[in-house]
């Protein structure tokens, strides 16, 4: 599952750039931290302005773990700079899981929270992925 952790993090980063290539007239500036042993990855997201001033925007923390039934799960915790609340989304590894689509949806939810500054409520972890993401829409 550790390869899935890194690939999902990469797909989320790509989706951010594809969705908003010039945030606030600048460029995305990201920092990745990955601990494969603990199943954790963090994408710290900033925007670098044309004047080379960097402003923190928030982060996406991914956690990979095995559920009690032996199935795999990746949990994404979305946080925004200056917003106390965060949003949590679970992606369950199943044969039909479309990982690039899941990454795009996570990136879109993070961008939506950043742009609207609306506090997205944390959702029940037991919900299927589609229901979790629809509930946050």
GROMACS .gro file of N, CA and C in nm, residues 9-115:
model
  321
    9UNK      N    1  -0.049   1.069  -0.365
    9UNK     CA    2   0.005   1.202  -0.334
    9UNK      C    3   0.048   1.274  -0.461
   10UNK      N    4   0.115   1.202  -0.550
   10UNK     CA    5   0.158   1.259  -0.678
   10UNK      C    6   0.038   1.298  -0.764
   11UNK      N    7  -0.062   1.212  -0.770
   11UNK     CA    8  -0.183   1.242  -0.848
   11UNK      C    9  -0.258   1.364  -0.793
   12UNK      N   10  -0.263   1.378  -0.661
   12UNK     CA   11  -0.328   1.495  -0.600
   12UNK      C   12  -0.253   1.622  -0.639
   13UNK      N   13  -0.121   1.617  -0.631
   13UNK     CA   14  -0.039   1.732  -0.667
   13UNK      C   15  -0.060   1.771  -0.814
   14UNK      N   16  -0.062   1.672  -0.902
   14UNK     CA   17  -0.087   1.699  -1.044
   14UNK      C   18  -0.226   1.758  -1.066
   15UNK      N   19  -0.324   1.706  -0.995
   15UNK     CA   20  -0.461   1.755  -1.009
   15UNK      C   21  -0.473   1.901  -0.963
   16UNK      N   22  -0.400   1.939  -0.858
   16UNK     CA   23  -0.401   2.079  -0.813
   16UNK      C   24  -0.350   2.170  -0.924
   17UNK      N   25  -0.238   2.133  -0.983
   17UNK     CA   26  -0.177   2.214  -1.089
   17UNK      C   27  -0.268   2.219  -1.211
   18UNK      N   28  -0.327   2.106  -1.246
   18UNK     CA   29  -0.415   2.101  -1.363
   18UNK      C   30  -0.542   2.183  -1.342
   19UNK      N   31  -0.595   2.181  -1.220
   19UNK     CA   32  -0.719   2.254  -1.189
   19UNK      C   33  -0.699   2.404  -1.181
   20UNK      N   34  -0.585   2.443  -1.128
   20UNK     CA   35  -0.557   2.586  -1.110
   20UNK      C   36  -0.408   2.610  -1.138
   21UNK      N   37  -0.371   2.628  -1.267
   21UNK     CA   38  -0.230   2.640  -1.303
   21UNK      C   39  -0.160   2.765  -1.249
   22UNK      N   40  -0.234   2.873  -1.228
   22UNK     CA   41  -0.173   2.998  -1.179
   22UNK      C   42  -0.252   3.051  -1.060
   23UNK      N   43  -0.238   2.987  -0.943
   23UNK     CA   44  -0.314   3.032  -0.825
   23UNK      C   45  -0.275   3.173  -0.782
   24UNK      N   46  -0.372   3.258  -0.769
   24UNK     CA   47  -0.349   3.398  -0.727
   24UNK      C   48  -0.240   3.465  -0.811
   25UNK      N   49  -0.229   3.427  -0.937
   25UNK     CA   50  -0.129   3.485  -1.027
   25UNK      C   51   0.011   3.433  -1.006
   26UNK      N   52   0.027   3.331  -0.924
   26UNK     CA   53   0.160   3.276  -0.895
   26UNK      C   54   0.170   3.131  -0.938
   27UNK      N   55   0.252   3.057  -0.866
   27UNK     CA   56   0.270   2.914  -0.893
   27UNK      C   57   0.259   2.837  -0.762
   28UNK      N   58   0.222   2.709  -0.775
   28UNK     CA   59   0.218   2.623  -0.658
   28UNK      C   60   0.359   2.594  -0.611
   29UNK      N   61   0.377   2.591  -0.482
   29UNK     CA   62   0.504   2.555  -0.420
   29UNK      C   63   0.471   2.448  -0.316
   30UNK      N   64   0.510   2.324  -0.341
   30UNK     CA   65   0.471   2.215  -0.252
   30UNK      C   66   0.593   2.150  -0.189
   31UNK      N   67   0.569   2.089  -0.077
   31UNK     CA   68   0.671   2.014  -0.004
   31UNK      C   69   0.610   1.880   0.034
   32UNK      N   70   0.680   1.772   0.001
   32UNK     CA   71   0.633   1.638   0.032
   32UNK      C   72   0.716   1.578   0.146
   33UNK      N   73   0.648   1.518   0.238
   33UNK     CA   74   0.714   1.442   0.344
   33UNK      C   75   0.646   1.306   0.348
   34UNK      N   76   0.724   1.198   0.340
   34UNK     CA   77   0.667   1.064   0.334
   34UNK      C   78   0.740   0.973   0.432
   35UNK      N   79   0.663   0.900   0.512
   35UNK     CA   80   0.718   0.800   0.602
   35UNK      C   81   0.650   0.668   0.566
   36UNK      N   82   0.716   0.587   0.485
   36UNK     CA   83   0.658   0.462   0.440
   36UNK      C   84   0.636   0.364   0.555
   37UNK      N   85   0.725   0.365   0.653
   37UNK     CA   86   0.714   0.272   0.765
   37UNK      C   87   0.586   0.294   0.845
   38UNK      N   88   0.545   0.420   0.857
   38UNK     CA   89   0.425   0.451   0.932
   38UNK      C   90   0.303   0.472   0.843
   39UNK      N   91   0.321   0.467   0.713
   39UNK     CA   92   0.209   0.483   0.620
   39UNK      C   93   0.154   0.624   0.618
   40UNK      N   94   0.241   0.723   0.627
   40UNK     CA   95   0.199   0.863   0.630
   40UNK      C   96   0.267   0.944   0.519
   41UNK      N   97   0.193   1.037   0.464
   41UNK     CA   98   0.249   1.130   0.366
   41UNK      C   99   0.181   1.265   0.385
   42UNK      N  100   0.257   1.370   0.368
   42UNK     CA  101   0.202   1.505   0.385
   42UNK      C  102   0.246   1.591   0.268
   43UNK      N  103   0.149   1.661   0.212
   43UNK     CA  104   0.174   1.758   0.106
   43UNK      C  105   0.144   1.895   0.165
   44UNK      N  106   0.249   1.973   0.187
   44UNK     CA  107   0.231   2.110   0.237
   44UNK      C  108   0.223   2.200   0.114
   45UNK      N  109   0.119   2.281   0.109
   45UNK     CA  110   0.089   2.358  -0.012
   45UNK      C  111   0.101   2.507   0.014
   46UNK      N  112   0.178   2.573  -0.071
   46UNK     CA  113   0.196   2.718  -0.066
   46UNK      C  114   0.182   2.773  -0.207
   47UNK      N  115   0.169   2.904  -0.214
   47UNK     CA  116   0.167   2.972  -0.343
   47UNK      C  117   0.283   3.071  -0.344
   48UNK      N  118   0.362   3.065  -0.453
   48UNK     CA  119   0.471   3.160  -0.470
   48UNK      C  120   0.425   3.264  -0.571
   49UNK      N  121   0.423   3.390  -0.529
   49UNK     CA  122   0.377   3.499  -0.615
   49UNK      C  123   0.482   3.533  -0.720
   50UNK      N  124   0.443   3.617  -0.815
   50UNK     CA  125   0.536   3.662  -0.919
   50UNK      C  126   0.656   3.735  -0.857
   51UNK      N  127   0.635   3.796  -0.740
   51UNK     CA  128   0.742   3.867  -0.670
   51UNK      C  129   0.823   3.772  -0.582
   52UNK      N  130   0.801   3.640  -0.596
   52UNK     CA  131   0.871   3.535  -0.522
   52UNK      C  132   0.843   3.538  -0.373
   53UNK      N  133   0.724   3.584  -0.336
   53UNK     CA  134   0.680   3.579  -0.196
   53UNK      C  135   0.595   3.453  -0.182
   54UNK      N  136   0.628   3.370  -0.084
   54UNK     CA  137   0.558   3.245  -0.063
   54UNK      C  138   0.458   3.261   0.051
   55UNK      N  139   0.333   3.216   0.025
   55UNK     CA  140   0.231   3.222   0.130
   55UNK      C  141   0.172   3.082   0.149
   56UNK      N  142   0.170   3.038   0.273
   56UNK     CA  143   0.117   2.906   0.307
   56UNK      C  144  -0.033   2.902   0.278
   57UNK      N  145  -0.078   2.790   0.222
   57UNK     CA  146  -0.219   2.773   0.188
   57UNK      C  147  -0.286   2.661   0.268
   58UNK      N  148  -0.209   2.561   0.306
   58UNK     CA  149  -0.265   2.450   0.381
   58UNK      C  150  -0.190   2.321   0.354
   59UNK      N  151  -0.257   2.209   0.380
   59UNK     CA  152  -0.190   2.080   0.362
   59UNK      C  153  -0.290   1.969   0.338
   60UNK      N  154  -0.238   1.860   0.287
   60UNK     CA  155  -0.315   1.736   0.272
   60UNK      C  156  -0.230   1.627   0.335
   61UNK      N  157  -0.284   1.561   0.435
   61UNK     CA  158  -0.216   1.453   0.504
   61UNK      C  159  -0.282   1.322   0.462
   62UNK      N  160  -0.203   1.227   0.414
   62UNK     CA  161  -0.253   1.096   0.376
   62UNK      C  162  -0.205   0.993   0.477
   63UNK      N  163  -0.296   0.903   0.513
   63UNK     CA  164  -0.263   0.794   0.604
   63UNK      C  165  -0.308   0.664   0.539
   64UNK      N  166  -0.218   0.569   0.529
   64UNK     CA  167  -0.247   0.437   0.473
   64UNK      C  168  -0.256   0.337   0.586
   65UNK      N  169  -0.362   0.256   0.587
   65UNK     CA  170  -0.373   0.154   0.691
   65UNK      C  171  -0.461   0.039   0.645
   66UNK      N  172  -0.450  -0.070   0.718
   66UNK     CA  173  -0.529  -0.189   0.691
   66UNK      C  174  -0.645  -0.194   0.790
   67UNK      N  175  -0.765  -0.214   0.738
   67UNK     CA  176  -0.884  -0.223   0.822
   67UNK      C  177  -0.891  -0.360   0.889
   68UNK      N  178  -0.979  -0.375   0.985
   68UNK     CA  179  -0.992  -0.500   1.060
   68UNK      C  180  -1.024  -0.619   0.969
   69UNK      N  181  -1.095  -0.594   0.859
   69UNK     CA  182  -1.129  -0.704   0.768
   69UNK      C  183  -1.018  -0.736   0.668
   70UNK      N  184  -0.904  -0.667   0.680
   70UNK     CA  185  -0.789  -0.692   0.594
   70UNK      C  186  -0.784  -0.605   0.470
   71UNK      N  187  -0.888  -0.528   0.445
   71UNK     CA  188  -0.888  -0.439   0.328
   71UNK      C  189  -0.805  -0.314   0.356
   72UNK      N  190  -0.758  -0.251   0.250
   72UNK     CA  191  -0.673  -0.133   0.261
   72UNK      C  192  -0.756  -0.006   0.251
   73UNK      N  193  -0.710   0.099   0.318
   73UNK     CA  194  -0.777   0.228   0.316
   73UNK      C  195  -0.673   0.339   0.317
   74UNK      N  196  -0.701   0.444   0.244
   74UNK     CA  197  -0.621   0.566   0.250
   74UNK      C  198  -0.713   0.677   0.298
   75UNK      N  199  -0.670   0.746   0.400
   75UNK     CA  200  -0.749   0.856   0.454
   75UNK      C  201  -0.677   0.986   0.421
   76UNK      N  202  -0.751   1.084   0.370
   76UNK     CA  203  -0.696   1.216   0.340
   76UNK      C  204  -0.755   1.316   0.437
   77UNK      N  205  -0.669   1.390   0.505
   77UNK     CA  206  -0.713   1.496   0.593
   77UNK      C  207  -0.674   1.628   0.527
   78UNK      N  208  -0.774   1.711   0.496
   78UNK     CA  209  -0.751   1.837   0.428
   78UNK      C  210  -0.754   1.951   0.528
   79UNK      N  211  -0.654   2.037   0.521
   79UNK     CA  212  -0.647   2.152   0.610
   79UNK      C  213  -0.610   2.276   0.532
   80UNK      N  214  -0.661   2.389   0.578
   80UNK     CA  215  -0.636   2.516   0.511
   80UNK      C  216  -0.575   2.614   0.610
   81UNK      N  217  -0.483   2.695   0.561
   81UNK     CA  218  -0.417   2.795   0.644
   81UNK      C  219  -0.522   2.890   0.701
   82UNK      N  220  -0.519   2.911   0.832
   82UNK     CA  221  -0.610   3.006   0.896
   82UNK      C  222  -0.749   2.951   0.925
   83UNK      N  223  -0.773   2.824   0.895
   83UNK     CA  224  -0.903   2.762   0.921
   83UNK      C  225  -0.880   2.651   1.024
   84UNK      N  226  -0.951   2.660   1.136
   84UNK     CA  227  -0.931   2.563   1.243
   84UNK      C  228  -0.981   2.424   1.208
   85UNK      N  229  -1.091   2.416   1.138
   85UNK     CA  230  -1.150   2.287   1.106
   85UNK      C  231  -1.081   2.225   0.985
   86UNK      N  232  -1.095   2.095   0.974
   86UNK     CA  233  -1.041   2.023   0.860
   86UNK      C  234  -1.148   1.927   0.808
   87UNK      N  235  -1.121   1.867   0.696
   87UNK     CA  236  -1.212   1.768   0.639
   87UNK      C  237  -1.137   1.637   0.620
   88UNK      N  238  -1.205   1.526   0.641
   88UNK     CA  239  -1.144   1.395   0.628
   88UNK      C  240  -1.221   1.314   0.525
   89UNK      N  241  -1.148   1.249   0.435
   89UNK     CA  242  -1.206   1.165   0.331
   89UNK      C  243  -1.135   1.031   0.330
   90UNK      N  244  -1.211   0.925   0.320
   90UNK     CA  245  -1.153   0.792   0.313
   90UNK      C  246  -1.170   0.735   0.173
   91UNK      N  247  -1.065   0.671   0.124
   91UNK     CA  248  -1.069   0.603  -0.005
   91UNK      C  249  -1.037   0.457   0.022
   92UNK      N  250  -1.131   0.370  -0.009
   92UNK     CA  251  -1.115   0.227   0.017
   92UNK      C  252  -1.062   0.158  -0.108
   93UNK      N  253  -0.955   0.081  -0.092
   93UNK     CA  254  -0.895   0.010  -0.205
   93UNK      C  255  -0.986  -0.107  -0.244
   94UNK      N  256  -1.046  -0.094  -0.361
   94UNK     CA  257  -1.132  -0.199  -0.415
   94UNK      C  258  -1.092  -0.219  -0.560
   95UNK      N  259  -1.136  -0.328  -0.618
   95UNK     CA  260  -1.099  -0.358  -0.757
   95UNK      C  261  -1.140  -0.248  -0.854
   96UNK      N  262  -1.250  -0.181  -0.827
   96UNK     CA  263  -1.302  -0.078  -0.918
   96UNK      C  264  -1.259   0.065  -0.882
   97UNK      N  265  -1.173   0.081  -0.782
   97UNK     CA  266  -1.132   0.215  -0.740
   97UNK      C  267  -1.052   0.283  -0.852
   98UNK      N  268  -1.097   0.401  -0.891
   98UNK     CA  269  -1.028   0.482  -0.993
   98UNK      C  270  -0.941   0.583  -0.918
   99UNK      N  271  -0.814   0.547  -0.896
   99UNK     CA  272  -0.725   0.629  -0.813
   99UNK      C  273  -0.702   0.769  -0.868
  100UNK      N  274  -0.679   0.787  -0.999
  100UNK     CA  275  -0.663   0.924  -1.050
  100UNK      C  276  -0.790   1.009  -1.028
  101UNK      N  277  -0.906   0.947  -1.041
  101UNK     CA  278  -1.031   1.019  -1.017
  101UNK      C  279  -1.045   1.057  -0.869
  102UNK      N  280  -1.010   0.964  -0.782
  102UNK     CA  281  -1.014   0.993  -0.638
  102UNK      C  282  -0.921   1.109  -0.604
  103UNK      N  283  -0.800   1.108  -0.664
  103UNK     CA  284  -0.704   1.215  -0.639
  103UNK      C  285  -0.759   1.349  -0.689
  104UNK      N  286  -0.822   1.349  -0.805
  104UNK     CA  287  -0.880   1.472  -0.859
  104UNK      C  288  -0.991   1.524  -0.769
  105UNK      N  289  -1.072   1.433  -0.716
  105UNK     CA  290  -1.179   1.475  -0.626
  105UNK      C  291  -1.124   1.532  -0.496
  106UNK      N  292  -1.020   1.472  -0.443
  106UNK     CA  293  -0.958   1.524  -0.320
  106UNK      C  294  -0.901   1.663  -0.347
  107UNK      N  295  -0.829   1.679  -0.459
  107UNK     CA  296  -0.772   1.809  -0.494
  107UNK      C  297  -0.882   1.913  -0.513
  108UNK      N  298  -0.991   1.875  -0.578
  108UNK     CA  299  -1.102   1.968  -0.600
  108UNK      C  300  -1.165   2.011  -0.468
  109UNK      N  301  -1.179   1.918  -0.376
  109UNK     CA  302  -1.236   1.952  -0.244
  109UNK      C  303  -1.141   2.045  -0.167
  110UNK      N  304  -1.010   2.018  -0.177
  110UNK     CA  305  -0.915   2.106  -0.109
  110UNK      C  306  -0.920   2.246  -0.171
  111UNK      N  307  -0.921   2.253  -0.303
  111UNK     CA  308  -0.930   2.383  -0.371
  111UNK      C  309  -1.059   2.454  -0.337
  112UNK      N  310  -1.169   2.380  -0.331
  112UNK     CA  311  -1.298   2.439  -0.296
  112UNK      C  312  -1.298   2.499  -0.158
  113UNK      N  313  -1.236   2.430  -0.063
  113UNK     CA  314  -1.226   2.482   0.073
  113UNK      C  315  -1.136   2.603   0.081
  114UNK      N  316  -1.031   2.604   0.000
  114UNK     CA  317  -0.937   2.717  -0.004
  114UNK      C  318  -1.003   2.839  -0.065
  115UNK      N  319  -1.075   2.820  -0.174
  115UNK     CA  320  -1.133   2.932  -0.246
  115UNK      C  321  -1.253   2.991  -0.175
   0.00000   0.00000   0.00000
